[in-house]
mmCIF file of C-alpha atoms and ligand atoms in Angstrom:
data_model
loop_
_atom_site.group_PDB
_atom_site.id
_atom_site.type_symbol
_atom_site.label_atom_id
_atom_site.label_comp_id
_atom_site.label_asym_id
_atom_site.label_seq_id
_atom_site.Cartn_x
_atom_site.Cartn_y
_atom_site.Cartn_z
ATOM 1 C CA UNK A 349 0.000 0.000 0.000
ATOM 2 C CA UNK A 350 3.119 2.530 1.111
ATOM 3 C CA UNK A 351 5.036 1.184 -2.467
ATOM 4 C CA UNK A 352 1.468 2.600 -4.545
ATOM 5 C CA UNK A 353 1.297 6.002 -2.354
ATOM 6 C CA UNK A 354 4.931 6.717 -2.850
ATOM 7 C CA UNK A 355 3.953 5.818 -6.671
ATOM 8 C CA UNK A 356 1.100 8.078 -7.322
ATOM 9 C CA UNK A 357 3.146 10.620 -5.473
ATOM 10 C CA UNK A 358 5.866 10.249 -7.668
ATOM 11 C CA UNK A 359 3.611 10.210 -11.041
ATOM 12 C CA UNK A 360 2.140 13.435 -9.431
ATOM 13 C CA UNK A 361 5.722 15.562 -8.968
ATOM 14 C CA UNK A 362 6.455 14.120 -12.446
ATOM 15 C CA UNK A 363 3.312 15.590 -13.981
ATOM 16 C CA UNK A 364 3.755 18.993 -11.903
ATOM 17 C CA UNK A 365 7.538 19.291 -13.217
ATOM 18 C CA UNK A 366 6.543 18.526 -17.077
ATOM 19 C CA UNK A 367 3.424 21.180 -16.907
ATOM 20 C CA UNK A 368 6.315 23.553 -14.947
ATOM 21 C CA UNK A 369 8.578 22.570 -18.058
ATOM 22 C CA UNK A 370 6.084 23.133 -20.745
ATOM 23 C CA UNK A 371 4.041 26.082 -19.456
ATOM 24 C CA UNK A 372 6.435 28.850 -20.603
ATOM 25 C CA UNK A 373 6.534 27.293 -23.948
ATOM 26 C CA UNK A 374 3.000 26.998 -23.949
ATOM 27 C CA UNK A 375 2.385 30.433 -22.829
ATOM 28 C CA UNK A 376 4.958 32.579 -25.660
ATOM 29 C CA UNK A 377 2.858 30.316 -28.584
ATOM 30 C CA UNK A 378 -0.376 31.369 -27.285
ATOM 31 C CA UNK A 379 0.742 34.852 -27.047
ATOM 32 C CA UNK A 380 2.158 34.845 -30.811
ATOM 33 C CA UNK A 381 -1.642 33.522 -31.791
ATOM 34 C CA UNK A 382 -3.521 35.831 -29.676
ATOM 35 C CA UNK A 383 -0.901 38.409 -31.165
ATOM 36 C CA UNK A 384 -1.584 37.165 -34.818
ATOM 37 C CA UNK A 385 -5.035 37.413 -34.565
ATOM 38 C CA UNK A 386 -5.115 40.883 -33.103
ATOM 39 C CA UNK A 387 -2.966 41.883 -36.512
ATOM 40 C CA UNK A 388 -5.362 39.824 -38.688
ATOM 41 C CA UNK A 389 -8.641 41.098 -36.992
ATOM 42 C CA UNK A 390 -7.102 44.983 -37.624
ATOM 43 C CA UNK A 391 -7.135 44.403 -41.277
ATOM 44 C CA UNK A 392 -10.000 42.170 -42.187
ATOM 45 C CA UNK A 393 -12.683 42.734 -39.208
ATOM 46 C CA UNK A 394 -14.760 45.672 -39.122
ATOM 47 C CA UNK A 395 -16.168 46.249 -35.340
ATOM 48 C CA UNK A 396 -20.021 44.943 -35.798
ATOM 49 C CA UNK A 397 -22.012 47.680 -34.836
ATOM 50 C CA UNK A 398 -25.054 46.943 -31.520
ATOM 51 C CA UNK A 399 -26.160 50.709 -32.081
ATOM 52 C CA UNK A 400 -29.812 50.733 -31.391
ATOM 53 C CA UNK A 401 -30.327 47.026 -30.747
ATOM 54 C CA UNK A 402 -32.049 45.654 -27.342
ATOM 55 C CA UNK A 403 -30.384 44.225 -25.123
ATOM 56 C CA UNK A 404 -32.074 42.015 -22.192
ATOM 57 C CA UNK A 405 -29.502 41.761 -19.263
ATOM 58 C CA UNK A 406 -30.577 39.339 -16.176
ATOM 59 C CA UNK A 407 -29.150 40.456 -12.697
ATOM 60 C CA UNK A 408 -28.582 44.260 -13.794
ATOM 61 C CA UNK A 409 -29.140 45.833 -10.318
ATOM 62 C CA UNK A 410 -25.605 45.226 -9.150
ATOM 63 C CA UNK A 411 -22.010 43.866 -9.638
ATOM 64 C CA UNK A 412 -21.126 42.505 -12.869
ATOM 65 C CA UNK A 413 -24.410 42.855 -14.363
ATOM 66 C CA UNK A 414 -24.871 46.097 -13.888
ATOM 67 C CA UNK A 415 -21.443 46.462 -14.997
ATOM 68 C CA UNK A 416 -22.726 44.863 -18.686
ATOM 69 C CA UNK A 417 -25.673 47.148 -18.880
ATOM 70 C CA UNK A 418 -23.687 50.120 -18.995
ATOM 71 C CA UNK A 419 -21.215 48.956 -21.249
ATOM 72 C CA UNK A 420 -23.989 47.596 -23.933
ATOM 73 C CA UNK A 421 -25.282 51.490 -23.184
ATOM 74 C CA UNK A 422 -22.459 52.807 -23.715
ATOM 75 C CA UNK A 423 -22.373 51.273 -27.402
ATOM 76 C CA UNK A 424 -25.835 51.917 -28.262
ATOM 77 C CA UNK A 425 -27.834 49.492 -27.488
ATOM 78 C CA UNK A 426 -31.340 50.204 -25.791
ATOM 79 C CA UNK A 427 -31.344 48.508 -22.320
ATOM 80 C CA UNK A 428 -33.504 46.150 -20.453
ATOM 81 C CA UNK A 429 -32.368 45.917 -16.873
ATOM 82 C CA UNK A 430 -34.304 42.767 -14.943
ATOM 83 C CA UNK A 431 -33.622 41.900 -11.376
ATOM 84 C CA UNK A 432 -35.292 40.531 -8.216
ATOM 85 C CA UNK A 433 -34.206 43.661 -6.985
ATOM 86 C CA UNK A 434 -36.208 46.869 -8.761
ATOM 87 C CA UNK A 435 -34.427 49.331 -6.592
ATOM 88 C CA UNK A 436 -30.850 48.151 -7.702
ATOM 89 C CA UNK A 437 -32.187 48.067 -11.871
ATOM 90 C CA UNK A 438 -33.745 51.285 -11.023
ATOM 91 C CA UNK A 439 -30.056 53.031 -9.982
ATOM 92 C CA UNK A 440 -28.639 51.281 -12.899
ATOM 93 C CA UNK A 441 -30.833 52.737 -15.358
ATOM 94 C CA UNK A 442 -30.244 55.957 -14.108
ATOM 95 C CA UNK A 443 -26.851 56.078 -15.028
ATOM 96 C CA UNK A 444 -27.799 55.207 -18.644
ATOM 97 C CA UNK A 445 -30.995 56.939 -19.411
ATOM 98 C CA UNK A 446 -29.586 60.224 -20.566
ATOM 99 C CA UNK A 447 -27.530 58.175 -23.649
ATOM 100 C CA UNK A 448 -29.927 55.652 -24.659
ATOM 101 C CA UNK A 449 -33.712 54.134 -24.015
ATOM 102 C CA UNK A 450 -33.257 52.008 -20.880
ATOM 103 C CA UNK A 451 -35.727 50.720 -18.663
ATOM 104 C CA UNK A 452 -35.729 48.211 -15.259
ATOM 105 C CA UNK A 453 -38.242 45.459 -14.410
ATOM 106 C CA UNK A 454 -38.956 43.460 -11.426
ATOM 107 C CA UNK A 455 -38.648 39.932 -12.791
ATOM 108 C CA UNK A 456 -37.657 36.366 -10.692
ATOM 109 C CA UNK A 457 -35.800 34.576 -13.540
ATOM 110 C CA UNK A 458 -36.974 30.937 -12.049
ATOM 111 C CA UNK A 459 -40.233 31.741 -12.920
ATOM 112 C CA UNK A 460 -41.053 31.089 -16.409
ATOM 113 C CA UNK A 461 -44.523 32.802 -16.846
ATOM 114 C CA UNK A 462 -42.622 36.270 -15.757
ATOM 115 C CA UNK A 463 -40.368 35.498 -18.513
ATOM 116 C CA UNK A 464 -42.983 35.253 -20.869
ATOM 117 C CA UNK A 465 -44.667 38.344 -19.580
ATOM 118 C CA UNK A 466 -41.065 40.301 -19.417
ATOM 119 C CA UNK A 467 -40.575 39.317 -23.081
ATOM 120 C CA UNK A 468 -43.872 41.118 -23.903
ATOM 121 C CA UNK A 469 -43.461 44.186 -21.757
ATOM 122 C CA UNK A 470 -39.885 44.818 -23.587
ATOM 123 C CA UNK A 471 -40.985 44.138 -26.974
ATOM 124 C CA UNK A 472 -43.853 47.193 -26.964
ATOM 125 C CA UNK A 473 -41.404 49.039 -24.688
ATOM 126 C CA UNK A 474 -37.824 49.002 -26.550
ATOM 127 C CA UNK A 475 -38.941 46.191 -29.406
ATOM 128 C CA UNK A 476 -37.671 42.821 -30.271
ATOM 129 C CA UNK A 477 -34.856 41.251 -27.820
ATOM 130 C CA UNK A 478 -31.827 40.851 -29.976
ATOM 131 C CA UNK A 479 -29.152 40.224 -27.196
ATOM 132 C CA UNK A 480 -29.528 38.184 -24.501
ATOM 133 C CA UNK A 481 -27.108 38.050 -21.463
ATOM 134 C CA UNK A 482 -28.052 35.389 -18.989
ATOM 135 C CA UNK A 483 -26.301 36.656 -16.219
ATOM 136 C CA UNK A 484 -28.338 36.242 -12.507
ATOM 137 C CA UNK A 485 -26.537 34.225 -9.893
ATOM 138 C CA UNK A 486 -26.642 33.524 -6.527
ATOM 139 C CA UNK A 487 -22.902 32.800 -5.728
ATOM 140 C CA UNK A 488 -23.096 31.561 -1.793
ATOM 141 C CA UNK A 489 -24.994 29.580 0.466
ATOM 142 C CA UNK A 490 -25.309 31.003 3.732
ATOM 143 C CA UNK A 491 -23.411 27.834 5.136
ATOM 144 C CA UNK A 492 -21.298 26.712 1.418
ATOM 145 C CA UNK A 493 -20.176 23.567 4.072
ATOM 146 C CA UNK A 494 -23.661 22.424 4.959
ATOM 147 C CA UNK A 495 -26.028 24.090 2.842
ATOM 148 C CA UNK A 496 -30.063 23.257 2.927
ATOM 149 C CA UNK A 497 -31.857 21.206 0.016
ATOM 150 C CA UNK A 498 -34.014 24.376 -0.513
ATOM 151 C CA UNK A 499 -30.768 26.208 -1.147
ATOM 152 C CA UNK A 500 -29.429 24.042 -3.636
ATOM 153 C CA UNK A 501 -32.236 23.703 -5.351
ATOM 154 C CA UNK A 502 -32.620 27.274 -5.436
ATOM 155 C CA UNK A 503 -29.194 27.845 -7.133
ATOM 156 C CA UNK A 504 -29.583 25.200 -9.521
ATOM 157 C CA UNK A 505 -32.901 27.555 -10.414
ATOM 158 C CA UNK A 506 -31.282 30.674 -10.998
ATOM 159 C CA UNK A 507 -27.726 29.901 -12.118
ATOM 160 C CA UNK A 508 -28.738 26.733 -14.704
ATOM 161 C CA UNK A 509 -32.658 26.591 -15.063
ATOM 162 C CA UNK A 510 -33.129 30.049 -15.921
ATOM 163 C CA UNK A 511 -31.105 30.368 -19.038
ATOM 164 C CA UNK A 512 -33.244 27.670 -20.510
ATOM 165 C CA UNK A 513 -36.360 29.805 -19.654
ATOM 166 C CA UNK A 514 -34.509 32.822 -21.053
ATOM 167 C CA UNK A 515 -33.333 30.245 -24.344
ATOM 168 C CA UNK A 516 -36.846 29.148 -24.159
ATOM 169 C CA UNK A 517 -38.654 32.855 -24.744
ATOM 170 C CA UNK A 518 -36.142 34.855 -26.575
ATOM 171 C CA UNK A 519 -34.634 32.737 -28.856
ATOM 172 C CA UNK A 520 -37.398 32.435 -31.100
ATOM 173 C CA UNK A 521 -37.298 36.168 -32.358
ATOM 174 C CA UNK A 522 -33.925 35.988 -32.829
ATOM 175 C CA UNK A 523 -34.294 32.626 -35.006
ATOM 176 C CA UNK A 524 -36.881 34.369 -37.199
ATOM 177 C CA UNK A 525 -34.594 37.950 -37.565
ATOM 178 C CA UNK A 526 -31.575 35.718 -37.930
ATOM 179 C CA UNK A 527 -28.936 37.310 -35.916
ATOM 180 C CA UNK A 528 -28.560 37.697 -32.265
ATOM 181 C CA UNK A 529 -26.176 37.229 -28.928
ATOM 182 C CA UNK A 530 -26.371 34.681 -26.522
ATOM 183 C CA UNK A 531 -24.793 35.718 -23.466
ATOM 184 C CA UNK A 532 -24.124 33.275 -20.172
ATOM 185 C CA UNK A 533 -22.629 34.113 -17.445
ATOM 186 C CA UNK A 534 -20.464 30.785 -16.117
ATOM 187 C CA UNK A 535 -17.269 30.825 -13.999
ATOM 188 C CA UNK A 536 -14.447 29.254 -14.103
ATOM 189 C CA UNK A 537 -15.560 26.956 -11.394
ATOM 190 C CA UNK A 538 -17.259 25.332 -14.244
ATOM 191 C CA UNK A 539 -13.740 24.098 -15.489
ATOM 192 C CA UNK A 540 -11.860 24.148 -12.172
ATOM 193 C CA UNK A 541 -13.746 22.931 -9.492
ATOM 194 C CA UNK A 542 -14.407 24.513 -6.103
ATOM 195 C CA UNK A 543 -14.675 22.194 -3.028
ATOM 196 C CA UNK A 544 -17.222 23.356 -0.856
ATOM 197 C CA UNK A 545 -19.025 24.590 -3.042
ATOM 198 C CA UNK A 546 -20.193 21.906 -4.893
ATOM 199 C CA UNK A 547 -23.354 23.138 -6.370
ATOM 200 C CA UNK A 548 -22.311 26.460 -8.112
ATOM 201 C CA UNK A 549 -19.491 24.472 -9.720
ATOM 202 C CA UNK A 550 -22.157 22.438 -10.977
ATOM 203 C CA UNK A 551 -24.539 24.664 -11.903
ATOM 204 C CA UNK A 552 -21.713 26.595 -13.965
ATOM 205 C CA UNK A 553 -20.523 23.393 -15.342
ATOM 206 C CA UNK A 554 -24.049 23.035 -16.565
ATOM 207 C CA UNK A 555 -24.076 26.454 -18.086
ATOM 208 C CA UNK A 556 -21.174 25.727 -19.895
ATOM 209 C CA UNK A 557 -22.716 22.220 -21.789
ATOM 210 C CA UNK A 558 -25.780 23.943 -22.398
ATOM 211 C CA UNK A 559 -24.298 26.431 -23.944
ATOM 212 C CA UNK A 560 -21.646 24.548 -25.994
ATOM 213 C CA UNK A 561 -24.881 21.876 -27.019
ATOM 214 C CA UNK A 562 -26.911 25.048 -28.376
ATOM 215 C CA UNK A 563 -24.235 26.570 -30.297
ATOM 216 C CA UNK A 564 -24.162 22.865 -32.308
ATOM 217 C CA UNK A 565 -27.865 23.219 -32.526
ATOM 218 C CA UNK A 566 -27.322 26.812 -34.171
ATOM 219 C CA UNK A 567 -24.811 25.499 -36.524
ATOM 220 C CA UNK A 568 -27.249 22.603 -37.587
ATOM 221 C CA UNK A 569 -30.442 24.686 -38.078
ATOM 222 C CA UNK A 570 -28.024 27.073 -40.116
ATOM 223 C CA UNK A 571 -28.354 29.671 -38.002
ATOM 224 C CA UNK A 572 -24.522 30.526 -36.816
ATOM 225 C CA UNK A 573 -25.362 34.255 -37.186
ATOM 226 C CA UNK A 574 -26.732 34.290 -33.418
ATOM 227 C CA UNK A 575 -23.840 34.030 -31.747
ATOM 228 C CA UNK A 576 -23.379 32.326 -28.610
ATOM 229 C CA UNK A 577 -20.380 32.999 -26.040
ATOM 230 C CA UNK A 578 -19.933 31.511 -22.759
ATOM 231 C CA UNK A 579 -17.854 33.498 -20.092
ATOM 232 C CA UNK A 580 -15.543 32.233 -17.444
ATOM 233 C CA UNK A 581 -14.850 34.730 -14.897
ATOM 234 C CA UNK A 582 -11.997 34.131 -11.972
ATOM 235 C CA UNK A 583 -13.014 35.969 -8.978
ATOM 236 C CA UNK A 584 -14.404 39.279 -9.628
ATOM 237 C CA UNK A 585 -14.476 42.746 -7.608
ATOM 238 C CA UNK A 586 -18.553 42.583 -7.701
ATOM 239 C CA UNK A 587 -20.356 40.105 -4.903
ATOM 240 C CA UNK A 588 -19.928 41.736 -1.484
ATOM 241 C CA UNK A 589 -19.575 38.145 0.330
ATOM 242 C CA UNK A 590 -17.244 36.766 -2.371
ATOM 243 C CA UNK A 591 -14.918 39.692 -2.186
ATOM 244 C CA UNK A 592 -14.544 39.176 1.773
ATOM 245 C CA UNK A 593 -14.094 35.439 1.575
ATOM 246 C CA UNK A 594 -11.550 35.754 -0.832
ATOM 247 C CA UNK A 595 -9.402 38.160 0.927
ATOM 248 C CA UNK A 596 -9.913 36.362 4.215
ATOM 249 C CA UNK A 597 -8.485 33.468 2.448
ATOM 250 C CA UNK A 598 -5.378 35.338 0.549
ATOM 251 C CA UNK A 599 -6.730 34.641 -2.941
ATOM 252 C CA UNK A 600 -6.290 37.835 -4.023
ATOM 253 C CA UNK A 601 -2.510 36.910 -3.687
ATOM 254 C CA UNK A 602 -3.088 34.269 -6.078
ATOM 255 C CA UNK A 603 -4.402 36.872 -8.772
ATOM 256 C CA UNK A 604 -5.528 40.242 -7.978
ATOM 257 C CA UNK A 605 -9.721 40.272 -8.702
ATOM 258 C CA UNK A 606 -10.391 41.653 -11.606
ATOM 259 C CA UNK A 607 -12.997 44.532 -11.654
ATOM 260 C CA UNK A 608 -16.621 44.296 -12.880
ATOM 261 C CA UNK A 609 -16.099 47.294 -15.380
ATOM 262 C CA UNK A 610 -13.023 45.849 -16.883
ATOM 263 C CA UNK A 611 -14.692 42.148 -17.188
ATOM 264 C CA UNK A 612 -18.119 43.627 -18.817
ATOM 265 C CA UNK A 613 -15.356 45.518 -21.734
ATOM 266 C CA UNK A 614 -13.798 42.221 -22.242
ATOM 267 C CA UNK A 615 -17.087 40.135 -22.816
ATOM 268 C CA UNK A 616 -19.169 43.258 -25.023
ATOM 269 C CA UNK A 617 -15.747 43.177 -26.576
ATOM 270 C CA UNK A 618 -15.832 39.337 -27.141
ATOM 271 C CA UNK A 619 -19.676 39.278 -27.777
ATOM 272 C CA UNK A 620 -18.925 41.232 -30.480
ATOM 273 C CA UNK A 621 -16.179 39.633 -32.396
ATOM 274 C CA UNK A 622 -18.122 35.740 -31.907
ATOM 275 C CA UNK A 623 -15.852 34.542 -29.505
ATOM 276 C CA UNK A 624 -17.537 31.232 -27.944
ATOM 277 C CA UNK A 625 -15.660 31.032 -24.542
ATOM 278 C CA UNK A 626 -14.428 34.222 -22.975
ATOM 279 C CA UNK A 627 -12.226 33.185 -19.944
ATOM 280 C CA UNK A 628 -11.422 36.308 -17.722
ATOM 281 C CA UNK A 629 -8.621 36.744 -16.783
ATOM 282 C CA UNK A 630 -7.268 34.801 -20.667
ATOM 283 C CA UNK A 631 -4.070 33.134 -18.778
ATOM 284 C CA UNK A 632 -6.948 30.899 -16.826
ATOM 285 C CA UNK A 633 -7.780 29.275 -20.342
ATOM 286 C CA UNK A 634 -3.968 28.375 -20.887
ATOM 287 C CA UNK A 635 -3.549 27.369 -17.162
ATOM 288 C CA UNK A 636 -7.043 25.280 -17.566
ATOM 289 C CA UNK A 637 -6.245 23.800 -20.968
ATOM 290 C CA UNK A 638 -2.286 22.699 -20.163
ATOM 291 C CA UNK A 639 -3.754 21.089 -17.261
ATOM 292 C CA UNK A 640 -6.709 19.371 -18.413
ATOM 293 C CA UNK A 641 -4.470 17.074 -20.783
ATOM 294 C CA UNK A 642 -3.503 15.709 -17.298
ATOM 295 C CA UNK A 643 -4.381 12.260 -16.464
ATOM 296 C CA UNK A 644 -7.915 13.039 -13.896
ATOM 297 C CA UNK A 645 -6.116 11.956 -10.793
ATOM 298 C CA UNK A 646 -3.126 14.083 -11.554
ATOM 299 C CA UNK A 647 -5.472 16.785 -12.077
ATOM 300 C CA UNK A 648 -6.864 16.048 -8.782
ATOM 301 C CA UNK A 649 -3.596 16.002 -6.834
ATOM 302 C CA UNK A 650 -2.307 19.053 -8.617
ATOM 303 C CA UNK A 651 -5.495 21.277 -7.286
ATOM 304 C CA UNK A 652 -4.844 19.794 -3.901
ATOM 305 C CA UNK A 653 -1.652 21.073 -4.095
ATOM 306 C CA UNK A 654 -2.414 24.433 -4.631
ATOM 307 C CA UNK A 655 -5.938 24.939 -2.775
ATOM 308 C CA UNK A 656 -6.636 22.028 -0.080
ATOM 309 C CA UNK A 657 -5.080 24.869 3.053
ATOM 310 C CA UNK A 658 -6.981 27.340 1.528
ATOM 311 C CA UNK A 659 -10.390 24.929 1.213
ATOM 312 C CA UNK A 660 -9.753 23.862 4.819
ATOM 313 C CA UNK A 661 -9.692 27.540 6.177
ATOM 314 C CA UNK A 662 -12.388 28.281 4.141
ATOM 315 C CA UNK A 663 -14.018 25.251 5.956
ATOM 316 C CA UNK A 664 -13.303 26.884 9.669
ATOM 317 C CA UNK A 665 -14.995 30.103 8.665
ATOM 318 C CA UNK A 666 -18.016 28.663 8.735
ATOM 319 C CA UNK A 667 -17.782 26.286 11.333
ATOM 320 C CA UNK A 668 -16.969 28.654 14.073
HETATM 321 N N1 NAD B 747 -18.304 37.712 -8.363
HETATM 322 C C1 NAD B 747 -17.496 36.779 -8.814
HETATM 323 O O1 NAD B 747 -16.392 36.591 -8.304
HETATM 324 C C2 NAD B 747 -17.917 35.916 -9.994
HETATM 325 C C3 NAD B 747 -16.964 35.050 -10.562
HETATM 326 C C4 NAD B 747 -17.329 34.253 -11.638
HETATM 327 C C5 NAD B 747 -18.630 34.316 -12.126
HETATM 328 N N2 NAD B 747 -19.539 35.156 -11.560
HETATM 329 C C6 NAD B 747 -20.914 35.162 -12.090
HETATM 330 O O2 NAD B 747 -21.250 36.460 -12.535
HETATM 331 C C7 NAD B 747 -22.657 36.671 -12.369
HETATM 332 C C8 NAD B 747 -22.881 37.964 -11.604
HETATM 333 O O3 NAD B 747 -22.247 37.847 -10.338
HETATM 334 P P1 NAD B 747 -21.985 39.111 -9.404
HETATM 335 O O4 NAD B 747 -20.718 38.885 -8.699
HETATM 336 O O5 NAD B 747 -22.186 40.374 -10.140
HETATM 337 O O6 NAD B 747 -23.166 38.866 -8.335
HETATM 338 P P2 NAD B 747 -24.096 39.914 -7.579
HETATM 339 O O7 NAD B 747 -24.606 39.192 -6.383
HETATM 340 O O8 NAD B 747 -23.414 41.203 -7.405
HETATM 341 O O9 NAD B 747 -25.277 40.121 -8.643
HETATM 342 C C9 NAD B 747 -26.172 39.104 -8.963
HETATM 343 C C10 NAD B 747 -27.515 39.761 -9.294
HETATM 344 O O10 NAD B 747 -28.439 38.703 -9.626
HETATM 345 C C11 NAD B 747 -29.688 39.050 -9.054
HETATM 346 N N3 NAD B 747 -30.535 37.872 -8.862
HETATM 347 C C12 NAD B 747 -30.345 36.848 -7.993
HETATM 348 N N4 NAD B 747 -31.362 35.976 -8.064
HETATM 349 C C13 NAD B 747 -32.208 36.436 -9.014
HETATM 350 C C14 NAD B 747 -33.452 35.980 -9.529
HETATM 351 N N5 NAD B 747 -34.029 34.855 -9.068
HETATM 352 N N6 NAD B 747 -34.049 36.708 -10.495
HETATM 353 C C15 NAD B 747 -33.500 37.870 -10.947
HETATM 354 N N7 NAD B 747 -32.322 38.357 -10.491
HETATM 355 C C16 NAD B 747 -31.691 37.651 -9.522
HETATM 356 C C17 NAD B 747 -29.324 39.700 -7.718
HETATM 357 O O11 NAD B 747 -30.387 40.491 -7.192
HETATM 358 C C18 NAD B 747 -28.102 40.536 -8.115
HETATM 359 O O12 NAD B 747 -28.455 41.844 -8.509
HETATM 360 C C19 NAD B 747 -23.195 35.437 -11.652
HETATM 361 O O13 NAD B 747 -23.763 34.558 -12.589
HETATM 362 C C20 NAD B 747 -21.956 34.826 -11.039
HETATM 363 O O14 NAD B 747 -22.076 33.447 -10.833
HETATM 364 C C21 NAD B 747 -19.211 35.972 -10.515
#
């Protein structure tokens, strides 16, 4: 039994060293790509133009949502802000109402029938829904170690159900005009797990398939116009409760947290050019696909490595 553990921890420091080896390598060719496709897009891509297009974003009353709705603004697009919270959409209209048509409504994305009813009240208000950014979340439970059935349940609702609601209603329209954007909001806790927190990795890793299944669907019914982009965010400055766990735990120190304002200009900015997975910060797509090539137990091992302290402190703040 000792013999196999000093094995597997062998086959472990082995795969650590090669990925250690390989990652600068990897890293310089993916910056030469990403460097030859900036070039390439400069001479043969002109900027597609949102001016005067309406775009529906869910969760617009705060962090990274509202973030979005002022960026869309900002290009031109009319603005549908939907929350649980009217108050929040309310303030976040505000800031945009001088530049473009904006407006806020009270809407719980689990429930379909509001969906329906939302669709409606947008199309005689702005017109047809050509952008869709599936964005509510709830990111904690109030215990992550022992949460309640109701809780889970309730974040499977809004993090994975909804977007099939939202797929469900405004997809239709943007079948029969034949362009759109499809917008979802994952994490990159859909590719790299977080312990303790078991069912927002799984509802992101849900948002991910879905998305990646309807994009194939698109491509089959010959309509690749609507565009469909998932995003993987690492930690953002946005959720109150997220911001203070992280810096309890030192993740910052892993990577600083990127700010909601300069994640919502990378994913209008990716929207726009197609892009199907927009991983925020980009180095966590390179870090995520060098490492996924990894047998699954290596995989395991190596995360261990680098997060179990930091899972088991996270652990004692909510068992004190
Ligand atoms: N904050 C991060 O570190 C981070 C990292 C990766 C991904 N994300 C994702 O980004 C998205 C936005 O996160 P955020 O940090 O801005 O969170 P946030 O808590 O600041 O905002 C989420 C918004 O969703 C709304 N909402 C919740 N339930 C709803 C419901 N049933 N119906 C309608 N609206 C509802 C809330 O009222 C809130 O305004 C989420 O999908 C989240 O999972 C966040």
């Amino acid at each position: 039994m000792s013999l196999y553990n000093t094995l597997i921890k062998i086959q472990a420091m082995v795969g650590v060293t090669l990925l250690a080896c390989l990652t600068p390598l990897l890293i310089v060719f993916a910056l030469l790509a990403k460097m030859l496709s900036k070039v390439l897009r400069c001479f043969c891509e002109s900027p597609k133009s949102i001016i005067g297009e309406v775009a529906v974003v869910t969760g617009a009353a705060h962090g990274l949502g509202r973030a979005i709705a002022l960026e869309l603004a900002r290009k031109g697009c009319k603005i549908a802000a939907v929350d649980i919270d009217l108050t929040g959409a309310e303030n976040t209209v505000k800031q945009i109402i001088e530049t473009v048509p904006a407006k806020a409504y009270k809407v719980d994305v689990v429930n379909y029938e509001e969906i329906v009813k939302l669709n409606e009240q947008i199309t005689k208000d702005l017109g047809s829904v050509t952008i869709l950014i599936n964005n509510a979340g709830l990111l904690m439970h109030r215990n992550p170690v022992n949460p309640t059935p109701n809780e889970v349940q309730q974040m499977i609702n809004v993090n994975l159900t909804s977007h099939f609601w939202t797929k469900n209603v405004f997809l239709p329209k943007m079948k029969e005009l034949r362009k759109g954007f499809v917008v979802s909001i994952a994490s990159l806790a859909g590719w790299i797990p977080l312990p303790y927190s078991t069912s927002y990795t799984a509802t992101k890793a849900g948002v991910y398939g879905h998305m990646k299944a309807l994009r194939l669907e698109l491509a089959i019914e010959k309509q690749s116009n609507i565009r469909v982009s998932t995003v993987l965010p690492t930690f953002l400055q946005a959720n109150e409760e997220v911001v203070s766990v992280t810096e309890q735990l030192n993740m910052d120190r892993l990577y600083p947290l990127v700010s909601s304002q300069a994640a919502a200009r990378r994913i209008v900015e990716g929207m726009l050019r197609g892009e199907r997975e927009i991983v925020i910060p980009d180095i966590g797509a390179l870090l995520y696909r060098s490492v996924s090539v990894l047998p699954i137990a290596w995989q395991d091992y190596l995360l261990l490595l680098v997060s179990a302290s930091r899972f088991q402190d996270f652990c004692k703040l909510y068992s004190k």
